[in-house]
Short mmCIF file of N, CA and C in Angstrom, two decimals:
data_model
loop_
_atom_site.label_atom_id
_atom_site.label_comp_id
_atom_site.label_asym_id
_atom_site.label_seq_id
_atom_site.Cartn_x
_atom_site.Cartn_y
_atom_site.Cartn_z
N MET A 2 49.28 -16.60 30.91
CA MET A 2 48.70 -15.52 30.14
C MET A 2 48.12 -16.03 28.85
N SER A 3 47.02 -15.43 28.44
CA SER A 3 46.34 -15.84 27.22
C SER A 3 46.99 -15.20 26.00
N ARG A 4 46.98 -15.92 24.91
CA ARG A 4 47.56 -15.40 23.67
C ARG A 4 46.51 -14.73 22.79
N THR A 5 45.26 -14.68 23.25
CA THR A 5 44.19 -14.08 22.44
C THR A 5 43.82 -12.72 22.99
N THR A 6 43.24 -11.93 22.13
CA THR A 6 42.78 -10.61 22.56
C THR A 6 41.35 -10.72 23.05
N ASP A 7 40.85 -9.68 23.64
CA ASP A 7 39.47 -9.66 24.12
C ASP A 7 38.48 -9.59 22.97
N ALA A 8 38.90 -9.18 21.79
CA ALA A 8 37.99 -8.97 20.66
C ALA A 8 37.66 -10.25 19.90
N GLY A 9 38.38 -11.36 20.13
CA GLY A 9 38.07 -12.57 19.38
C GLY A 9 39.07 -13.66 19.68
N ASP A 10 39.15 -14.65 18.80
CA ASP A 10 40.02 -15.79 19.01
C ASP A 10 41.34 -15.67 18.26
N ALA A 11 41.57 -14.59 17.58
CA ALA A 11 42.81 -14.43 16.82
C ALA A 11 43.97 -14.17 17.78
N PRO A 12 45.10 -14.86 17.57
CA PRO A 12 46.27 -14.61 18.42
C PRO A 12 46.75 -13.18 18.25
N ARG A 13 47.44 -12.68 19.29
CA ARG A 13 47.96 -11.32 19.23
C ARG A 13 48.97 -11.22 18.10
N GLY A 14 48.94 -10.12 17.45
CA GLY A 14 49.88 -9.90 16.37
C GLY A 14 49.32 -10.28 15.01
N GLU A 15 48.26 -11.10 14.96
CA GLU A 15 47.65 -11.46 13.68
C GLU A 15 46.48 -10.54 13.41
N SER A 16 46.31 -10.15 12.17
CA SER A 16 45.16 -9.31 11.83
C SER A 16 44.14 -10.13 11.08
N GLY A 17 42.89 -9.66 11.08
CA GLY A 17 41.83 -10.34 10.35
C GLY A 17 40.89 -11.08 11.29
N PRO A 18 39.75 -11.47 10.78
CA PRO A 18 38.75 -12.15 11.61
C PRO A 18 39.16 -13.58 11.94
N SER A 19 38.66 -14.06 13.05
CA SER A 19 38.96 -15.43 13.46
C SER A 19 38.11 -16.42 12.66
N ARG A 20 38.46 -17.67 12.78
CA ARG A 20 37.74 -18.74 12.08
C ARG A 20 36.30 -18.80 12.56
N ARG A 21 36.09 -18.63 13.86
CA ARG A 21 34.74 -18.67 14.43
C ARG A 21 33.86 -17.56 13.85
N ILE A 22 34.40 -16.37 13.74
CA ILE A 22 33.64 -15.25 13.19
C ILE A 22 33.32 -15.49 11.72
N LEU A 23 34.26 -16.01 10.97
CA LEU A 23 34.01 -16.31 9.56
C LEU A 23 32.92 -17.37 9.40
N LEU A 24 32.97 -18.42 10.20
CA LEU A 24 31.94 -19.47 10.12
C LEU A 24 30.58 -18.94 10.53
N ARG A 25 30.53 -18.15 11.58
CA ARG A 25 29.27 -17.57 12.03
C ARG A 25 28.68 -16.65 10.96
N THR A 26 29.51 -15.83 10.35
CA THR A 26 29.05 -14.92 9.29
C THR A 26 28.57 -15.70 8.08
N GLY A 27 29.32 -16.74 7.69
CA GLY A 27 28.91 -17.56 6.55
C GLY A 27 27.60 -18.27 6.80
N PHE A 28 27.41 -18.82 8.01
CA PHE A 28 26.16 -19.49 8.36
C PHE A 28 24.99 -18.52 8.31
N THR A 29 25.18 -17.33 8.85
CA THR A 29 24.12 -16.32 8.84
C THR A 29 23.75 -15.94 7.41
N ALA A 30 24.74 -15.79 6.54
CA ALA A 30 24.47 -15.44 5.15
C ALA A 30 23.69 -16.55 4.44
N VAL A 31 24.04 -17.81 4.70
CA VAL A 31 23.34 -18.93 4.07
C VAL A 31 21.90 -19.00 4.55
N VAL A 32 21.67 -18.82 5.85
CA VAL A 32 20.30 -18.84 6.39
C VAL A 32 19.48 -17.70 5.80
N ALA A 33 20.04 -16.52 5.71
CA ALA A 33 19.32 -15.37 5.14
C ALA A 33 18.99 -15.61 3.67
N ALA A 34 19.94 -16.15 2.91
CA ALA A 34 19.69 -16.42 1.48
C ALA A 34 18.63 -17.50 1.31
N GLY A 35 18.67 -18.53 2.14
CA GLY A 35 17.67 -19.60 2.05
C GLY A 35 16.28 -19.09 2.40
N THR A 36 16.19 -18.27 3.43
CA THR A 36 14.90 -17.70 3.81
C THR A 36 14.36 -16.81 2.69
N ALA A 37 15.21 -16.00 2.10
CA ALA A 37 14.77 -15.14 1.00
C ALA A 37 14.31 -15.96 -0.20
N ALA A 38 15.01 -17.05 -0.49
CA ALA A 38 14.64 -17.90 -1.63
C ALA A 38 13.27 -18.52 -1.43
N VAL A 39 12.89 -18.79 -0.19
CA VAL A 39 11.58 -19.38 0.09
C VAL A 39 10.49 -18.31 0.09
N LEU A 40 10.78 -17.13 0.63
CA LEU A 40 9.75 -16.11 0.79
C LEU A 40 9.48 -15.27 -0.45
N ILE A 41 10.46 -15.10 -1.32
CA ILE A 41 10.27 -14.26 -2.51
C ILE A 41 9.14 -14.78 -3.42
N PRO A 42 9.07 -16.08 -3.73
CA PRO A 42 7.94 -16.53 -4.55
C PRO A 42 6.58 -16.29 -3.90
N LEU A 43 6.49 -16.39 -2.58
CA LEU A 43 5.23 -16.11 -1.90
C LEU A 43 4.87 -14.64 -2.02
N HIS A 44 5.85 -13.79 -1.87
CA HIS A 44 5.61 -12.35 -1.98
C HIS A 44 5.19 -11.99 -3.41
N ASP A 45 5.86 -12.54 -4.41
CA ASP A 45 5.51 -12.26 -5.80
C ASP A 45 4.12 -12.77 -6.14
N HIS A 46 3.73 -13.93 -5.59
CA HIS A 46 2.40 -14.50 -5.86
C HIS A 46 1.31 -13.59 -5.32
N ARG A 47 1.51 -13.02 -4.14
CA ARG A 47 0.48 -12.16 -3.55
C ARG A 47 0.33 -10.86 -4.34
N GLN A 48 1.39 -10.37 -4.95
CA GLN A 48 1.27 -9.16 -5.75
C GLN A 48 0.54 -9.42 -7.05
N ASP A 49 0.71 -10.64 -7.63
CA ASP A 49 0.06 -10.96 -8.89
C ASP A 49 -1.44 -11.16 -8.75
N THR A 50 -1.90 -11.59 -7.59
CA THR A 50 -3.32 -11.86 -7.40
C THR A 50 -3.92 -10.74 -6.57
N ALA A 51 -4.39 -9.72 -7.24
CA ALA A 51 -5.01 -8.60 -6.56
C ALA A 51 -6.40 -8.99 -6.09
N PRO A 52 -6.81 -8.60 -4.89
CA PRO A 52 -8.13 -8.95 -4.41
C PRO A 52 -9.22 -8.25 -5.21
N ALA A 53 -10.35 -8.93 -5.32
CA ALA A 53 -11.49 -8.36 -6.04
C ALA A 53 -12.05 -7.19 -5.23
N PRO A 54 -12.61 -6.19 -5.89
CA PRO A 54 -13.17 -5.07 -5.14
C PRO A 54 -14.37 -5.53 -4.33
N ALA A 55 -14.46 -5.04 -3.12
CA ALA A 55 -15.56 -5.42 -2.23
C ALA A 55 -16.84 -4.75 -2.70
N GLN A 56 -17.93 -5.52 -2.69
CA GLN A 56 -19.22 -4.97 -3.09
C GLN A 56 -20.20 -5.04 -1.94
N GLY A 57 -19.69 -5.15 -0.74
CA GLY A 57 -20.54 -5.21 0.44
C GLY A 57 -19.97 -6.21 1.42
N PRO A 58 -20.45 -6.20 2.65
CA PRO A 58 -19.92 -7.11 3.66
C PRO A 58 -20.17 -8.57 3.30
N GLY A 59 -19.11 -9.37 3.30
CA GLY A 59 -19.24 -10.79 3.06
C GLY A 59 -19.77 -11.15 1.69
N HIS A 60 -19.60 -10.29 0.72
CA HIS A 60 -20.15 -10.50 -0.62
C HIS A 60 -19.34 -11.54 -1.36
N ALA A 61 -20.01 -12.47 -2.03
CA ALA A 61 -19.32 -13.45 -2.86
C ALA A 61 -19.35 -12.95 -4.29
N ALA A 62 -18.21 -12.47 -4.76
CA ALA A 62 -18.13 -11.95 -6.12
C ALA A 62 -18.15 -13.11 -7.10
N ALA A 63 -18.77 -12.93 -8.23
CA ALA A 63 -18.82 -13.99 -9.23
C ALA A 63 -17.46 -14.15 -9.86
N GLY A 64 -17.04 -15.39 -10.00
CA GLY A 64 -15.80 -15.88 -10.57
C GLY A 64 -14.66 -14.93 -10.83
N ALA A 65 -13.48 -15.39 -10.54
CA ALA A 65 -12.27 -14.63 -10.85
C ALA A 65 -11.92 -14.84 -12.31
N ALA A 66 -10.98 -14.04 -12.79
CA ALA A 66 -10.56 -14.18 -14.17
C ALA A 66 -10.02 -15.58 -14.41
N GLY A 67 -10.51 -16.26 -15.42
CA GLY A 67 -10.05 -17.59 -15.75
C GLY A 67 -10.64 -18.67 -14.86
N ALA A 68 -11.63 -18.32 -14.03
CA ALA A 68 -12.23 -19.29 -13.13
C ALA A 68 -13.05 -20.29 -13.93
N GLU A 69 -13.00 -21.51 -13.48
CA GLU A 69 -13.73 -22.60 -14.15
C GLU A 69 -15.16 -22.66 -13.62
N GLU A 70 -16.12 -22.59 -14.52
CA GLU A 70 -17.53 -22.78 -14.17
C GLU A 70 -18.11 -23.76 -15.16
N PHE A 71 -18.95 -24.66 -14.66
CA PHE A 71 -19.55 -25.65 -15.55
C PHE A 71 -20.88 -26.11 -14.99
N ALA A 72 -21.72 -26.61 -15.87
CA ALA A 72 -23.00 -27.24 -15.53
C ALA A 72 -23.27 -28.25 -16.63
N GLU A 73 -23.47 -29.51 -16.24
CA GLU A 73 -23.69 -30.54 -17.24
C GLU A 73 -24.39 -31.74 -16.62
N MET A 74 -24.91 -32.60 -17.48
CA MET A 74 -25.43 -33.89 -17.05
C MET A 74 -24.33 -34.90 -17.30
N TYR A 75 -23.98 -35.66 -16.28
CA TYR A 75 -22.93 -36.67 -16.40
C TYR A 75 -23.46 -37.96 -15.77
N ARG A 76 -23.59 -38.98 -16.59
CA ARG A 76 -24.11 -40.28 -16.16
C ARG A 76 -25.45 -40.15 -15.43
N GLY A 77 -26.31 -39.29 -15.98
CA GLY A 77 -27.64 -39.12 -15.43
C GLY A 77 -27.69 -38.24 -14.18
N ARG A 78 -26.60 -37.63 -13.82
CA ARG A 78 -26.55 -36.75 -12.63
C ARG A 78 -26.25 -35.33 -13.08
N GLU A 79 -26.90 -34.38 -12.45
CA GLU A 79 -26.62 -32.97 -12.76
C GLU A 79 -25.46 -32.52 -11.88
N ILE A 80 -24.38 -32.08 -12.53
CA ILE A 80 -23.24 -31.55 -11.77
C ILE A 80 -23.02 -30.09 -12.16
N ARG A 81 -22.78 -29.28 -11.16
CA ARG A 81 -22.49 -27.86 -11.35
C ARG A 81 -21.30 -27.51 -10.47
N GLY A 82 -20.51 -26.60 -10.95
CA GLY A 82 -19.37 -26.19 -10.14
C GLY A 82 -18.77 -24.91 -10.61
N GLY A 83 -17.95 -24.35 -9.77
CA GLY A 83 -17.27 -23.12 -10.12
C GLY A 83 -16.47 -22.60 -8.95
N VAL A 84 -15.73 -21.55 -9.21
CA VAL A 84 -14.93 -20.90 -8.19
C VAL A 84 -15.44 -19.49 -8.06
N SER A 85 -15.75 -19.09 -6.84
CA SER A 85 -16.14 -17.71 -6.60
C SER A 85 -15.12 -17.11 -5.64
N VAL A 86 -15.09 -15.81 -5.59
CA VAL A 86 -14.15 -15.12 -4.72
C VAL A 86 -14.94 -14.53 -3.57
N LEU A 87 -14.63 -14.98 -2.37
CA LEU A 87 -15.31 -14.50 -1.18
C LEU A 87 -14.52 -13.33 -0.62
N VAL A 88 -15.15 -12.16 -0.59
CA VAL A 88 -14.50 -10.96 -0.07
C VAL A 88 -15.02 -10.77 1.35
N PRO A 89 -14.15 -10.95 2.37
CA PRO A 89 -14.61 -10.83 3.75
C PRO A 89 -14.97 -9.40 4.11
N ALA A 90 -15.89 -9.27 5.06
CA ALA A 90 -16.29 -7.95 5.53
C ALA A 90 -15.13 -7.33 6.30
N ALA A 91 -15.02 -6.02 6.25
CA ALA A 91 -13.97 -5.33 6.99
C ALA A 91 -14.23 -5.47 8.47
N GLY A 92 -13.17 -5.77 9.22
CA GLY A 92 -13.28 -5.95 10.67
C GLY A 92 -13.36 -4.62 11.38
N PRO A 93 -13.27 -4.64 12.72
CA PRO A 93 -13.36 -3.40 13.49
C PRO A 93 -12.30 -2.38 13.11
N GLY A 94 -11.10 -2.84 12.73
CA GLY A 94 -10.04 -1.92 12.33
C GLY A 94 -10.21 -1.42 10.91
N GLY A 95 -11.10 -2.04 10.14
CA GLY A 95 -11.33 -1.63 8.76
C GLY A 95 -10.17 -1.93 7.85
N GLY A 96 -9.28 -2.84 8.27
CA GLY A 96 -8.09 -3.16 7.49
C GLY A 96 -8.42 -3.90 6.22
N ALA A 97 -7.48 -3.92 5.30
CA ALA A 97 -7.66 -4.61 4.04
C ALA A 97 -7.54 -6.11 4.25
N HIS A 98 -8.41 -6.87 3.62
CA HIS A 98 -8.39 -8.33 3.70
C HIS A 98 -8.16 -8.88 2.31
N HIS A 99 -7.57 -10.07 2.24
CA HIS A 99 -7.36 -10.71 0.96
C HIS A 99 -8.59 -11.51 0.60
N ALA A 100 -8.98 -11.45 -0.66
CA ALA A 100 -10.11 -12.23 -1.14
C ALA A 100 -9.70 -13.70 -1.21
N GLU A 101 -10.60 -14.57 -0.80
CA GLU A 101 -10.33 -16.00 -0.78
C GLU A 101 -11.14 -16.69 -1.86
N PRO A 102 -10.50 -17.41 -2.79
CA PRO A 102 -11.26 -18.17 -3.77
C PRO A 102 -11.90 -19.39 -3.10
N VAL A 103 -13.16 -19.64 -3.43
CA VAL A 103 -13.90 -20.75 -2.85
C VAL A 103 -14.41 -21.63 -3.98
N ALA A 104 -14.00 -22.91 -3.97
CA ALA A 104 -14.44 -23.86 -4.98
C ALA A 104 -15.72 -24.53 -4.48
N GLU A 105 -16.68 -24.70 -5.38
CA GLU A 105 -17.96 -25.30 -5.01
C GLU A 105 -18.41 -26.26 -6.11
N ILE A 106 -18.88 -27.43 -5.68
CA ILE A 106 -19.46 -28.41 -6.59
C ILE A 106 -20.79 -28.86 -6.01
N ARG A 107 -21.79 -29.01 -6.86
CA ARG A 107 -23.09 -29.56 -6.45
C ARG A 107 -23.43 -30.72 -7.37
N ILE A 108 -23.83 -31.81 -6.76
CA ILE A 108 -24.28 -32.99 -7.51
C ILE A 108 -25.74 -33.19 -7.18
N ASP A 109 -26.59 -33.08 -8.18
CA ASP A 109 -28.05 -33.13 -8.01
C ASP A 109 -28.51 -32.13 -6.95
N GLY A 110 -27.89 -30.96 -6.94
CA GLY A 110 -28.27 -29.89 -6.03
C GLY A 110 -27.69 -30.00 -4.63
N ARG A 111 -26.99 -31.09 -4.31
CA ARG A 111 -26.41 -31.27 -2.98
C ARG A 111 -24.92 -30.91 -3.03
N PRO A 112 -24.45 -30.17 -2.03
CA PRO A 112 -23.05 -29.72 -2.05
C PRO A 112 -22.07 -30.85 -1.80
N LEU A 113 -20.99 -30.84 -2.55
CA LEU A 113 -19.87 -31.76 -2.37
C LEU A 113 -18.71 -30.93 -1.83
N HIS A 114 -18.20 -31.30 -0.68
CA HIS A 114 -17.08 -30.55 -0.09
C HIS A 114 -15.83 -30.77 -0.92
N VAL A 115 -15.24 -29.66 -1.38
CA VAL A 115 -14.06 -29.70 -2.25
C VAL A 115 -12.96 -28.86 -1.61
N MET A 116 -11.73 -29.35 -1.71
CA MET A 116 -10.59 -28.61 -1.19
C MET A 116 -9.56 -28.44 -2.30
N ARG A 117 -8.91 -27.31 -2.30
CA ARG A 117 -7.85 -27.07 -3.26
C ARG A 117 -6.52 -27.35 -2.59
N ARG A 118 -5.69 -28.14 -3.26
CA ARG A 118 -4.39 -28.48 -2.71
C ARG A 118 -3.36 -27.42 -3.09
N ALA A 119 -2.23 -27.45 -2.45
CA ALA A 119 -1.17 -26.46 -2.69
C ALA A 119 -0.67 -26.50 -4.13
N ASP A 120 -0.73 -27.66 -4.78
CA ASP A 120 -0.26 -27.76 -6.16
C ASP A 120 -1.30 -27.34 -7.19
N GLY A 121 -2.48 -26.86 -6.73
CA GLY A 121 -3.50 -26.36 -7.64
C GLY A 121 -4.54 -27.40 -8.03
N THR A 122 -4.39 -28.64 -7.59
CA THR A 122 -5.38 -29.67 -7.90
C THR A 122 -6.47 -29.67 -6.83
N TYR A 123 -7.53 -30.44 -7.09
CA TYR A 123 -8.66 -30.50 -6.18
C TYR A 123 -8.87 -31.92 -5.68
N LEU A 124 -9.40 -32.02 -4.46
CA LEU A 124 -9.85 -33.31 -3.96
C LEU A 124 -11.18 -33.08 -3.24
N SER A 125 -11.97 -34.15 -3.12
CA SER A 125 -13.28 -34.03 -2.50
C SER A 125 -13.42 -35.04 -1.38
N ASP A 126 -14.51 -34.93 -0.63
CA ASP A 126 -14.78 -35.89 0.44
C ASP A 126 -14.99 -37.29 -0.12
N VAL A 127 -15.54 -37.38 -1.32
CA VAL A 127 -15.82 -38.70 -1.90
C VAL A 127 -14.55 -39.35 -2.44
N THR A 128 -13.70 -38.57 -3.05
CA THR A 128 -12.46 -39.11 -3.63
C THR A 128 -11.25 -38.49 -2.94
N HIS A 129 -11.18 -38.62 -1.62
CA HIS A 129 -10.16 -37.90 -0.85
C HIS A 129 -8.77 -38.50 -0.94
N TYR A 130 -8.59 -39.63 -1.59
CA TYR A 130 -7.25 -40.18 -1.77
C TYR A 130 -6.67 -39.88 -3.15
N GLU A 131 -7.44 -39.18 -3.96
CA GLU A 131 -6.99 -38.87 -5.32
C GLU A 131 -7.31 -37.41 -5.62
N SER A 132 -6.42 -36.72 -6.31
CA SER A 132 -6.67 -35.32 -6.66
C SER A 132 -6.78 -35.20 -8.17
N PHE A 133 -7.47 -34.13 -8.60
CA PHE A 133 -7.75 -33.92 -10.02
C PHE A 133 -7.42 -32.48 -10.40
N PRO A 134 -7.01 -32.27 -11.66
CA PRO A 134 -6.56 -30.94 -12.07
C PRO A 134 -7.67 -29.90 -12.19
N THR A 135 -8.92 -30.33 -12.43
CA THR A 135 -10.02 -29.37 -12.59
C THR A 135 -11.19 -29.76 -11.71
N LEU A 136 -12.07 -28.79 -11.46
CA LEU A 136 -13.29 -29.06 -10.70
C LEU A 136 -14.19 -30.04 -11.45
N ARG A 137 -14.28 -29.90 -12.77
CA ARG A 137 -15.12 -30.79 -13.57
C ARG A 137 -14.68 -32.25 -13.41
N GLU A 138 -13.38 -32.49 -13.48
CA GLU A 138 -12.88 -33.86 -13.32
C GLU A 138 -13.11 -34.37 -11.89
N THR A 139 -13.02 -33.47 -10.91
CA THR A 139 -13.29 -33.85 -9.52
C THR A 139 -14.75 -34.25 -9.36
N ALA A 140 -15.66 -33.48 -9.96
CA ALA A 140 -17.09 -33.80 -9.88
C ALA A 140 -17.40 -35.11 -10.59
N ARG A 141 -16.84 -35.30 -11.76
CA ARG A 141 -17.10 -36.55 -12.50
C ARG A 141 -16.57 -37.77 -11.72
N ALA A 142 -15.41 -37.65 -11.12
CA ALA A 142 -14.85 -38.75 -10.34
C ALA A 142 -15.74 -39.05 -9.13
N ALA A 143 -16.30 -38.03 -8.52
CA ALA A 143 -17.20 -38.23 -7.39
C ALA A 143 -18.47 -38.96 -7.83
N VAL A 144 -19.01 -38.58 -8.99
CA VAL A 144 -20.20 -39.27 -9.53
C VAL A 144 -19.85 -40.73 -9.82
N ASP A 145 -18.71 -40.98 -10.42
CA ASP A 145 -18.29 -42.36 -10.69
C ASP A 145 -18.20 -43.16 -9.40
N GLU A 146 -17.65 -42.57 -8.36
CA GLU A 146 -17.48 -43.26 -7.09
C GLU A 146 -18.82 -43.46 -6.37
N LEU A 147 -19.71 -42.47 -6.46
CA LEU A 147 -21.01 -42.58 -5.78
C LEU A 147 -21.91 -43.66 -6.40
N GLY A 148 -21.81 -43.83 -7.69
CA GLY A 148 -22.71 -44.78 -8.35
C GLY A 148 -24.14 -44.28 -8.26
N THR A 149 -25.04 -45.06 -7.67
CA THR A 149 -26.43 -44.63 -7.55
C THR A 149 -26.72 -43.97 -6.21
N ALA A 150 -25.74 -43.94 -5.31
CA ALA A 150 -25.93 -43.30 -4.00
C ALA A 150 -26.02 -41.78 -4.16
N ARG A 151 -26.66 -41.14 -3.19
CA ARG A 151 -26.77 -39.68 -3.19
C ARG A 151 -25.88 -39.11 -2.11
N LEU A 152 -25.45 -37.90 -2.31
CA LEU A 152 -24.68 -37.21 -1.28
C LEU A 152 -25.59 -36.92 -0.09
N ALA A 153 -25.04 -37.01 1.11
CA ALA A 153 -25.80 -36.65 2.31
C ALA A 153 -25.92 -35.14 2.39
N LEU A 154 -27.01 -34.68 2.93
CA LEU A 154 -27.19 -33.24 3.15
C LEU A 154 -26.26 -32.80 4.27
N PRO A 155 -25.85 -31.52 4.27
CA PRO A 155 -25.02 -31.02 5.36
C PRO A 155 -25.76 -31.15 6.70
N ALA A 156 -25.02 -31.18 7.81
CA ALA A 156 -25.60 -31.38 9.15
C ALA A 156 -26.67 -30.35 9.48
N SER A 157 -26.58 -29.14 8.96
CA SER A 157 -27.56 -28.10 9.28
C SER A 157 -28.94 -28.41 8.69
N HIS A 158 -29.04 -29.33 7.72
CA HIS A 158 -30.31 -29.69 7.09
C HIS A 158 -30.98 -30.90 7.75
N HIS A 159 -30.34 -31.53 8.74
CA HIS A 159 -30.84 -32.78 9.32
C HIS A 159 -31.70 -32.61 10.54
N ARG A 160 -32.34 -31.55 10.78
CA ARG A 160 -33.11 -31.32 12.02
C ARG A 160 -34.32 -32.12 12.10
#
């Protein structure tokens, strides 16, 4: 005959939860707390950054608050850059979409592909092993690396 009840691993006559139930409950609590600790900052970040009002389908709104925009001559090259907010067109369901900030740099009128990293820094196709805190520094580093070479035109311009 077994000394345990059907309800758990505790011997008959003893009250309270078994060791297995306590460990399972503790593990579940730790996983839930860890998940919440990771997701709460993401949730708070999305509330702080309200999307820009849509001004038409696929409209690129001019710069967000505090967005960096610049235009200058650097080492004989014209560099321009800035961040615009791309508001996507409403889909068939007409649901709300989040505005996406888009970083853009042009060197002598030719686009330089720029990506924003998770830590807020930028990197480009020309300097893809190094990141920079601002778009201006990213553009200047690309000019330094290019020297007298010019950026290639995007594939759509090569017909």
